[in-house]
Amino acid sequence: MVIILAVFIILALYDLPRFIRKKEPVKVFVVYVFLMAASLAVSLLLAAGKRPASPARWIEWILKMIGVVK
Amino acid sequence: MEKARISSIQLFLLIIGFLYGSTVIINPALSAKNDAWLAILLGGVGGALLIGVYASIALLNPSKTLVEILMDRFGKLIGNAVSILYIWYFIHIASLVFRNFGEFITTMTFPETPMAVVIGIFAVLLVYGINSGIEVMGRTSELFVPFIPVTALIISLSLITTRDFTAFLPMLENGMALVLNAAFSFITFPFGETIAFLMLFPHLNKKENLKKVAALSVLFIVVLCLFIFIRNISVLGSDLMYRAIFTPHLTSLLIPGLNVEPLIDINLLIGGGTKISVCIYAAAKALSQVLGISDYRKLTTAITTFCVVLSIWVYENVLEMFSWAEKVWPYYSIPFQMVIPLILLFLSLKKRAEPSKSRE
Amino acid sequence: MKCRKDKYAVKIAILAVLSTVLLLLTGCWSYRDLTEINMVTALGVDRLEDGKVLVTVQVVEPAAIQSTASGKGKGGVTQQKPVFVESYEGETVFDALTSMLSIVDKKLFLGTAQVLILGEGLSKNGINEVMDFFQRNHEMEYDTVDVLVAKDVTPKDLLKIETDMDPIPAMYIKKTAENTVSRAKVKRTMMIDLIKEMGNSGRQAVIGQVAKEGEKEVRTEGAAVFRDGKLAGWLDPYATRGYLFATGEVKSTIVNIPADSGKISMEVIRSKGKVNVVFRNGEPALLTIQVVLEANVGEYEGERKLDSPDDLHRLEETLGEEVKKEIRMTVNLAQKDYSSDIFGFGTQVHKYHPQYWKKVKDGWNDTFSKLPVDIKVDARVTRTGFIKGQIKKDG
């Protein structure tokens, strides 16, 4: 848990000041924060032992709906 | 757009590294058991056709990346939507390769190391490589990819005394359907995944070589896979080959008095590294083009982090990884690898025909 | 200019930090020092009456080996033994090995194992179940482990033997199995071969046999015949050699043949064996075994001289008959007594007649037992050694 948070904070501290210094457009921040937040949320859930249904499952489910995979 | 250029030989090696990537440990053609050689050949032919389609698209739309082509042909709205799907697809491929790599290392080499650590450390290295740009990736492949056939040769030669060259008999024991199935899986993994190269083709310095390079690299991979298959089956026999989780590793364990299995790890590092770099590069580049961001490098860290998390999240255990790769992956890939590219090719051909008509 | 210099300094500093980190990160996550593991040299597995598994390990102490090697002859002083043997029972092999840590201090490392000894009780119950662990475990080295079946002795008692020939008893046992290259009286089975044979329904496993010989020695001779993973019976040393001739595994051996008023020991120096199945009308009609071998005259206890080519031709014939007799004996045992296709005829059927194989796959051993077997041995004698004939006082 702590380690995951630390890793993410280090990554954010590495990238975000650079973005601010270079005065990046807002969309860079939005995409960056979105991807990082999603990763952080999933990894925290994984670390807590509450594994959310994975994309592999979603895809399988969608394909089953269409009827391609049995 | 960055003005980076890669040479034909660099692209050739990049494609080889990409195709060999995780095929070194999971070869879907092996599900045809002792007829896998046939599946490899058929799959190779199909794969060559598919890569031919991609190359034609690139040639019909010179110096444009996949995203730009999609925008041109489908219009802004649909083009953007399809591009985002492709971005997801590239991220997915990258995370699958990360996972394969992690599973392999934790099963074989470092069983007590958490997979997240293995994958994470590998990812840091790759981010560095990707941020250095496509030219560096090309040069790195020039340096490392030649190791792949060399190690394959070393391992094969060391096992030359313990072989049974009739092990692939009987032919077609389990019927043609199984072979066709395996061949189809082999087309979608790894050949169809080269769709990611549509983001790289514009950087090739000599466009006229594109088709030749693609054809040669497919030929090379088919020959290499056949060679490795013959080695594995003649050393292990079809039953053990089918039962083993990571076949080449087991084969390399059998070399008397010598531990060369790190060579397989190195192969995987080189191939998998190339594949992941290309996929993440493609995803970052595509995303930056969709959003109109000037430099893809700003997004690589975030995308790679996401890939790493996804790779751990995506499967619960090793067997899910294999069954998913076998059952769901081919169908999931069809739209990305075949349907959309074929539509693109069709539209591009139409587009080329039209102006010439109007000029007349 | 100054600015560039600063940047340069920063780069150097980063490089220095990174290199330091690199030094700290050498080695693996689960790195263990040699002194923190117990190196297992031999494993014994047996099944108890109540279905539990009894695992015996022989562990070597590298430090003690050195002291025995250097301290030989000094005598008198109580020395640390170079190996110790411990047993533990558990539900499975892995369970027993791990639970054993309650009586053993350091973690058991299996990568150094040289010999795996299967007990008779286990073999009768079936070996497939316990072999699973050895395939699954990442520490095992498939290609260096010799597998043997203990006859009339438990693996535990066998591993407790302390011989004077080698400080590590496991190495001693392994070497006696290894020297079959010059006698061909015991089948040598490496673990990888066993694993391959277990998955092959067209060929039944044969594993070398080891027994206790007095207090300090073992005798590796003969072989155990399996049928579908269960012990079906034993082959005596000569039947074992017949089997090895048929499958082409003889490297060198001594075959004794009768001669006029004496006997001759023929030294086989090269031998090739091949099995085949002859099909007539879509059904197997005849099993064939073909052996081609080359031999020298190794010893002659008799009166006559060997000086004409015809003598050698006669020897070739007798030698061929003798080898044929041994193979016939093995074939009879395999067909009549054990009903187990140890020669791999089934594999030939599988490879070249897959359609027919599908039909008989499950009952192949019975089909095999009923088929006639044709044995051809082509022996060639080329040399007689340094002398032509016996010493005669008035030669």
JSON list of C-alpha atoms in Angstrom, two decimals, chain A residues 32-58:
[
{"chain": "A", "resi": 32, "resn": "TYR", "atom": "CA", "xyz": [-1.90, 12.39, -17.47]},
{"chain": "A", "resi": 33, "resn": "VAL", "atom": "CA", "xyz": [-3.97, 12.70, -14.31]},
{"chain": "A", "resi": 34, "resn": "PHE", "atom": "CA", "xyz": [-6.67, 10.44, -15.74]},
{"chain": "A", "resi": 35, "resn": "LEU", "atom": "CA", "xyz": [-4.26, 7.59, -16.59]},
{"chain": "A", "resi": 36, "resn": "MET", "atom": "CA", "xyz": [-2.35, 7.93, -13.35]},
{"chain": "A", "resi": 37, "resn": "ALA", "atom": "CA", "xyz": [-5.50, 8.09, -11.24]},
{"chain": "A", "resi": 38, "resn": "ALA", "atom": "CA", "xyz": [-6.94, 5.03, -12.97]},
{"chain": "A", "resi": 39, "resn": "SER", "atom": "CA", "xyz": [-3.69, 3.12, -12.44]},
{"chain": "A", "resi": 40, "resn": "LEU", "atom": "CA", "xyz": [-3.50, 4.21, -8.82]},
{"chain": "A", "resi": 41, "resn": "ALA", "atom": "CA", "xyz": [-7.10, 3.27, -8.12]},
{"chain": "A", "resi": 42, "resn": "VAL", "atom": "CA", "xyz": [-6.72, -0.19, -9.67]},
{"chain": "A", "resi": 43, "resn": "SER", "atom": "CA", "xyz": [-3.43, -0.90, -8.00]},
{"chain": "A", "resi": 44, "resn": "LEU", "atom": "CA", "xyz": [-4.76, 0.15, -4.61]},
{"chain": "A", "resi": 45, "resn": "LEU", "atom": "CA", "xyz": [-7.76, -2.10, -5.09]},
{"chain": "A", "resi": 46, "resn": "LEU", "atom": "CA", "xyz": [-5.47, -4.95, -6.13]},
{"chain": "A", "resi": 47, "resn": "ALA", "atom": "CA", "xyz": [-3.26, -4.37, -3.12]},
{"chain": "A", "resi": 48, "resn": "ALA", "atom": "CA", "xyz": [-6.31, -4.36, -0.86]},
{"chain": "A", "resi": 49, "resn": "GLY", "atom": "CA", "xyz": [-7.27, -7.75, -2.25]},
{"chain": "A", "resi": 50, "resn": "LYS", "atom": "CA", "xyz": [-10.43, -6.47, -3.94]},
{"chain": "A", "resi": 51, "resn": "ARG", "atom": "CA", "xyz": [-9.73, -7.31, -7.53]},
{"chain": "A", "resi": 52, "resn": "PRO", "atom": "CA", "xyz": [-12.18, -5.54, -9.85]},
{"chain": "A", "resi": 53, "resn": "ALA", "atom": "CA", "xyz": [-13.38, -7.42, -12.92]},
{"chain": "A", "resi": 54, "resn": "SER", "atom": "CA", "xyz": [-10.57, -7.10, -15.41]},
{"chain": "A", "resi": 55, "resn": "PRO", "atom": "CA", "xyz": [-10.78, -5.79, -18.99]},
{"chain": "A", "resi": 56, "resn": "ALA", "atom": "CA", "xyz": [-10.10, -9.32, -20.14]},
{"chain": "A", "resi": 57, "resn": "ARG", "atom": "CA", "xyz": [-13.40, -10.30, -18.54]},
{"chain": "A", "resi": 58, "resn": "TRP", "atom": "CA", "xyz": [-15.25, -7.34, -20.06]}
]
